[in-house]
Amino acid sequence: MAHGCFWRYHAARAWSWELRLRDEIGPDFILTEAPYAPPGLNLPEPDGGDAAHRAAYLASHPQQALEAIEKEAQRRMGRGDKRKPIPELRLLFPGLWSTIPEACYDLELNLTEKQSSEFKLLAPDEPEARAAFEKAHPEKVKAREALLAQLESQPTLLDA
């Protein structure tokens, strides 16, 4: 960030920081950088700044990006007495749901099970990609419905 090349050279770390800072600063926070063009350095192609590097990272490393989302969601849930469910994590950019919808769906199920309440990963491309995935995989929809029904029927600590 100090030199305008964080996204260019450290996209995975920039993605993780951006996810965390959305929780700490605000839900619309993004790490912005102007195109990287230091004087005297003739880059082979024009640099598109944070937007181009973020899009390239999500396209070329979708599974790694999803792992960072899972890690951030678990961090937000907390541990021990401070553990609390989070209903959703909202992404500001498309790409993951349309690229790896099954992995996104499975991540939701995994986090739903871990926190004993429904979790959703929302993104601009999520509604359309989710609908197509669910249409193609009715067995996954039934498994999700069964999990949610099971969670609703379990007593919570507050019920006791």
PDB file of C-alpha atoms in Angstrom:
ATOM      1  CA  MET A   1       0.000   0.000   0.000  1.00  0.00           C
ATOM      2  CA  ALA A   2       2.893   2.339   0.685  1.00  0.00           C
ATOM      3  CA  HIS A   3       4.104   2.079  -2.905  1.00  0.00           C
ATOM      4  CA  GLY A   4       0.872   1.310  -4.741  1.00  0.00           C
ATOM      5  CA  CYS A   5       1.838  -2.266  -5.528  1.00  0.00           C
ATOM      6  CA  PHE A   6       0.153  -4.312  -2.786  1.00  0.00           C
ATOM      7  CA  TRP A   7      -2.472  -5.829  -5.092  1.00  0.00           C
ATOM      8  CA  ARG A   8       0.057  -6.290  -7.893  1.00  0.00           C
ATOM      9  CA  TYR A   9       2.617  -8.276  -5.884  1.00  0.00           C
ATOM     10  CA  HIS A  10       0.668  -9.579  -2.874  1.00  0.00           C
ATOM     11  CA  ALA A  11      -2.885 -10.188  -4.084  1.00  0.00           C
ATOM     12  CA  ALA A  12      -3.666 -13.021  -1.630  1.00  0.00           C
ATOM     13  CA  ARG A  13      -2.621 -10.907   1.343  1.00  0.00           C
ATOM     14  CA  ALA A  14      -4.458  -7.851  -0.028  1.00  0.00           C
ATOM     15  CA  TRP A  15      -7.622  -9.988  -0.371  1.00  0.00           C
ATOM     16  CA  SER A  16      -7.344 -11.221   3.227  1.00  0.00           C
ATOM     17  CA  TRP A  17      -6.733  -7.716   4.540  1.00  0.00           C
ATOM     18  CA  GLU A  18      -9.655  -6.352   2.557  1.00  0.00           C
ATOM     19  CA  LEU A  19     -11.998  -8.982   4.023  1.00  0.00           C
ATOM     20  CA  ARG A  20     -10.854  -8.262   7.561  1.00  0.00           C
ATOM     21  CA  LEU A  21     -10.948  -4.493   7.205  1.00  0.00           C
ATOM     22  CA  ARG A  22     -14.531  -4.686   5.938  1.00  0.00           C
ATOM     23  CA  ASP A  23     -15.406  -6.005   9.363  1.00  0.00           C
ATOM     24  CA  GLU A  24     -13.259  -3.494  11.246  1.00  0.00           C
ATOM     25  CA  ILE A  25     -13.760  -0.327   9.152  1.00  0.00           C
ATOM     26  CA  GLY A  26     -17.032  -0.828   7.291  1.00  0.00           C
ATOM     27  CA  PRO A  27     -18.849  -3.238   4.965  1.00  0.00           C
ATOM     28  CA  ASP A  28     -18.074  -1.197   1.840  1.00  0.00           C
ATOM     29  CA  PHE A  29     -14.344  -0.818   2.512  1.00  0.00           C
ATOM     30  CA  ILE A  30     -11.991  -1.725  -0.333  1.00  0.00           C
ATOM     31  CA  LEU A  31      -8.220  -1.461  -0.614  1.00  0.00           C
ATOM     32  CA  THR A  32      -7.816   0.930  -3.506  1.00  0.00           C
ATOM     33  CA  GLU A  33      -4.629   1.544  -5.407  1.00  0.00           C
ATOM     34  CA  ALA A  34      -3.965   3.600  -8.481  1.00  0.00           C
ATOM     35  CA  PRO A  35      -2.290   1.835 -11.386  1.00  0.00           C
ATOM     36  CA  TYR A  36       1.272   0.962 -10.476  1.00  0.00           C
ATOM     37  CA  ALA A  37       3.579   3.013 -12.668  1.00  0.00           C
ATOM     38  CA  PRO A  38       6.792   3.999 -10.880  1.00  0.00           C
ATOM     39  CA  PRO A  39       8.984   6.462 -12.773  1.00  0.00           C
ATOM     40  CA  GLY A  40      11.690   4.830 -14.833  1.00  0.00           C
ATOM     41  CA  LEU A  41      10.069   1.380 -14.805  1.00  0.00           C
ATOM     42  CA  ASN A  42       8.659   0.435 -18.177  1.00  0.00           C
ATOM     43  CA  LEU A  43       6.112  -2.257 -17.404  1.00  0.00           C
ATOM     44  CA  PRO A  44       5.322  -4.634 -20.291  1.00  0.00           C
ATOM     45  CA  GLU A  45       1.587  -3.988 -19.966  1.00  0.00           C
ATOM     46  CA  PRO A  46      -0.446  -1.206 -18.416  1.00  0.00           C
ATOM     47  CA  ASP A  47      -1.377  -1.752 -14.786  1.00  0.00           C
ATOM     48  CA  GLY A  48      -5.079  -1.532 -13.928  1.00  0.00           C
ATOM     49  CA  GLY A  49      -4.691  -0.806 -10.238  1.00  0.00           C
ATOM     50  CA  ASP A  50      -6.565  -2.640  -7.513  1.00  0.00           C
ATOM     51  CA  ALA A  51      -9.653  -3.456  -9.606  1.00  0.00           C
ATOM     52  CA  ALA A  52      -7.703  -5.291 -12.293  1.00  0.00           C
ATOM     53  CA  HIS A  53      -5.487  -7.141  -9.821  1.00  0.00           C
ATOM     54  CA  ARG A  54      -8.428  -8.148  -7.603  1.00  0.00           C
ATOM     55  CA  ALA A  55     -10.362  -9.483 -10.602  1.00  0.00           C
ATOM     56  CA  ALA A  56      -7.300 -11.368 -11.843  1.00  0.00           C
ATOM     57  CA  TYR A  57      -6.705 -12.867  -8.399  1.00  0.00           C
ATOM     58  CA  LEU A  58     -10.314 -14.025  -8.023  1.00  0.00           C
ATOM     59  CA  ALA A  59     -10.227 -15.528 -11.531  1.00  0.00           C
ATOM     60  CA  SER A  60      -6.882 -17.282 -11.182  1.00  0.00           C
ATOM     61  CA  HIS A  61      -7.043 -18.330  -7.503  1.00  0.00           C
ATOM     62  CA  PRO A  62     -10.735 -18.809  -6.648  1.00  0.00           C
ATOM     63  CA  GLN A  63     -10.166 -21.663  -4.198  1.00  0.00           C
ATOM     64  CA  GLN A  64      -7.487 -19.727  -2.328  1.00  0.00           C
ATOM     65  CA  ALA A  65      -9.804 -16.698  -2.180  1.00  0.00           C
ATOM     66  CA  LEU A  66     -12.594 -18.896  -0.796  1.00  0.00           C
ATOM     67  CA  GLU A  67     -10.248 -20.302   1.862  1.00  0.00           C
ATOM     68  CA  ALA A  68      -9.501 -16.740   2.982  1.00  0.00           C
ATOM     69  CA  ILE A  69     -13.245 -16.098   3.210  1.00  0.00           C
ATOM     70  CA  GLU A  70     -13.718 -19.172   5.392  1.00  0.00           C
ATOM     71  CA  LYS A  71     -10.856 -18.109   7.647  1.00  0.00           C
ATOM     72  CA  GLU A  72     -12.294 -14.601   7.977  1.00  0.00           C
ATOM     73  CA  ALA A  73     -15.798 -15.913   8.696  1.00  0.00           C
ATOM     74  CA  GLN A  74     -14.422 -18.146  11.453  1.00  0.00           C
ATOM     75  CA  ARG A  75     -12.480 -15.190  12.891  1.00  0.00           C
ATOM     76  CA  ARG A  76     -15.679 -13.123  12.950  1.00  0.00           C
ATOM     77  CA  MET A  77     -17.537 -15.933  14.704  1.00  0.00           C
ATOM     78  CA  GLY A  78     -15.021 -15.770  17.532  1.00  0.00           C
ATOM     79  CA  ARG A  79     -14.194 -18.398  20.118  1.00  0.00           C
ATOM     80  CA  GLY A  80     -15.318 -19.478  23.541  1.00  0.00           C
ATOM     81  CA  ASP A  81     -17.652 -17.120  25.402  1.00  0.00           C
ATOM     82  CA  LYS A  82     -17.370 -14.510  22.648  1.00  0.00           C
ATOM     83  CA  ARG A  83     -18.519 -16.927  19.936  1.00  0.00           C
ATOM     84  CA  LYS A  84     -21.464 -15.608  17.950  1.00  0.00           C
ATOM     85  CA  PRO A  85     -23.050 -16.715  14.704  1.00  0.00           C
ATOM     86  CA  ILE A  86     -22.705 -14.551  11.633  1.00  0.00           C
ATOM     87  CA  PRO A  87     -25.615 -14.802   9.211  1.00  0.00           C
ATOM     88  CA  GLU A  88     -23.703 -13.680   6.132  1.00  0.00           C
ATOM     89  CA  LEU A  89     -20.528 -12.411   4.601  1.00  0.00           C
ATOM     90  CA  ARG A  90     -21.035 -10.059   1.678  1.00  0.00           C
ATOM     91  CA  LEU A  91     -18.512  -9.767  -1.148  1.00  0.00           C
ATOM     92  CA  LEU A  92     -18.479  -6.569  -3.169  1.00  0.00           C
ATOM     93  CA  PHE A  93     -17.111  -8.137  -6.338  1.00  0.00           C
ATOM     94  CA  PRO A  94     -18.357 -10.962  -8.577  1.00  0.00           C
ATOM     95  CA  GLY A  95     -16.349 -13.964  -9.628  1.00  0.00           C
ATOM     96  CA  LEU A  96     -16.360 -16.705  -7.033  1.00  0.00           C
ATOM     97  CA  TRP A  97     -19.979 -17.820  -7.256  1.00  0.00           C
ATOM     98  CA  SER A  98     -19.903 -17.864 -11.054  1.00  0.00           C
ATOM     99  CA  THR A  99     -16.523 -19.663 -11.127  1.00  0.00           C
ATOM    100  CA  ILE A 100     -16.835 -22.231  -8.305  1.00  0.00           C
ATOM    101  CA  PRO A 101     -20.497 -22.361  -7.236  1.00  0.00           C
ATOM    102  CA  GLU A 102     -20.265 -25.812  -5.639  1.00  0.00           C
ATOM    103  CA  ALA A 103     -17.349 -24.751  -3.449  1.00  0.00           C
ATOM    104  CA  CYS A 104     -19.250 -21.606  -2.404  1.00  0.00           C
ATOM    105  CA  TYR A 105     -22.336 -23.678  -1.596  1.00  0.00           C
ATOM    106  CA  ASP A 106     -20.275 -26.214   0.360  1.00  0.00           C
ATOM    107  CA  LEU A 107     -18.565 -23.407   2.274  1.00  0.00           C
ATOM    108  CA  GLU A 108     -21.984 -22.133   3.335  1.00  0.00           C
ATOM    109  CA  LEU A 109     -22.997 -25.595   4.531  1.00  0.00           C
ATOM    110  CA  ASN A 110     -19.733 -26.081   6.405  1.00  0.00           C
ATOM    111  CA  LEU A 111     -19.995 -22.734   8.211  1.00  0.00           C
ATOM    112  CA  THR A 112     -23.712 -23.255   8.864  1.00  0.00           C
ATOM    113  CA  GLU A 113     -22.902 -26.523  10.574  1.00  0.00           C
ATOM    114  CA  LYS A 114     -20.001 -25.029  12.557  1.00  0.00           C
ATOM    115  CA  GLN A 115     -22.033 -22.152  13.944  1.00  0.00           C
ATOM    116  CA  SER A 116     -25.328 -24.060  14.245  1.00  0.00           C
ATOM    117  CA  SER A 117     -27.217 -21.408  12.292  1.00  0.00           C
ATOM    118  CA  GLU A 118     -27.517 -20.522   8.638  1.00  0.00           C
ATOM    119  CA  PHE A 119     -24.622 -18.753   6.948  1.00  0.00           C
ATOM    120  CA  LYS A 120     -24.779 -17.239   3.456  1.00  0.00           C
ATOM    121  CA  LEU A 121     -22.004 -16.012   1.201  1.00  0.00           C
ATOM    122  CA  LEU A 122     -23.471 -13.131  -0.790  1.00  0.00           C
ATOM    123  CA  ALA A 123     -21.960 -11.514  -3.872  1.00  0.00           C
ATOM    124  CA  PRO A 124     -23.134  -9.677  -6.990  1.00  0.00           C
ATOM    125  CA  ASP A 125     -23.024 -12.924  -9.008  1.00  0.00           C
ATOM    126  CA  GLU A 126     -24.494 -15.096  -6.226  1.00  0.00           C
ATOM    127  CA  PRO A 127     -28.258 -15.021  -6.974  1.00  0.00           C
ATOM    128  CA  GLU A 128     -27.911 -16.151 -10.575  1.00  0.00           C
ATOM    129  CA  ALA A 129     -25.129 -18.661  -9.902  1.00  0.00           C
ATOM    130  CA  ARG A 130     -26.947 -20.072  -6.846  1.00  0.00           C
ATOM    131  CA  ALA A 131     -30.176 -20.536  -8.810  1.00  0.00           C
ATOM    132  CA  ALA A 132     -28.362 -22.374 -11.610  1.00  0.00           C
ATOM    133  CA  PHE A 133     -26.432 -24.526  -9.136  1.00  0.00           C
ATOM    134  CA  GLU A 134     -29.513 -25.441  -7.123  1.00  0.00           C
ATOM    135  CA  LYS A 135     -31.422 -26.318 -10.292  1.00  0.00           C
ATOM    136  CA  ALA A 136     -28.580 -28.617 -11.366  1.00  0.00           C
ATOM    137  CA  HIS A 137     -28.102 -30.145  -7.892  1.00  0.00           C
ATOM    138  CA  PRO A 138     -31.461 -30.752  -6.177  1.00  0.00           C
ATOM    139  CA  GLU A 139     -29.792 -33.272  -3.853  1.00  0.00           C
ATOM    140  CA  LYS A 140     -27.619 -30.490  -2.399  1.00  0.00           C
ATOM    141  CA  VAL A 141     -30.715 -28.361  -1.835  1.00  0.00           C
ATOM    142  CA  LYS A 142     -32.391 -31.227   0.035  1.00  0.00           C
ATOM    143  CA  ALA A 143     -29.269 -31.771   2.147  1.00  0.00           C
ATOM    144  CA  ARG A 144     -29.205 -28.074   3.032  1.00  0.00           C
ATOM    145  CA  GLU A 145     -32.894 -28.074   3.930  1.00  0.00           C
ATOM    146  CA  ALA A 146     -32.368 -31.147   6.120  1.00  0.00           C
ATOM    147  CA  LEU A 147     -29.426 -29.500   7.880  1.00  0.00           C
ATOM    148  CA  LEU A 148     -31.406 -26.322   8.531  1.00  0.00           C
ATOM    149  CA  ALA A 149     -34.388 -28.312   9.818  1.00  0.00           C
ATOM    150  CA  GLN A 150     -32.100 -30.274  12.126  1.00  0.00           C
ATOM    151  CA  LEU A 151     -30.543 -27.059  13.458  1.00  0.00           C
ATOM    152  CA  GLU A 152     -33.965 -25.510  14.072  1.00  0.00           C
ATOM    153  CA  SER A 153     -35.103 -28.537  16.079  1.00  0.00           C
ATOM    154  CA  GLN A 154     -32.021 -28.571  18.331  1.00  0.00           C
ATOM    155  CA  PRO A 155     -32.389 -26.727  21.627  1.00  0.00           C
ATOM    156  CA  THR A 156     -29.998 -23.858  22.159  1.00  0.00           C
ATOM    157  CA  LEU A 157     -28.323 -22.713  25.338  1.00  0.00           C
ATOM    158  CA  LEU A 158     -30.920 -19.949  25.615  1.00  0.00           C
ATOM    159  CA  ASP A 159     -33.734 -22.523  25.534  1.00  0.00           C
ATOM    160  CA  ALA A 160     -32.234 -24.321  28.507  1.00  0.00           C
TER     161      ALA A 160
END
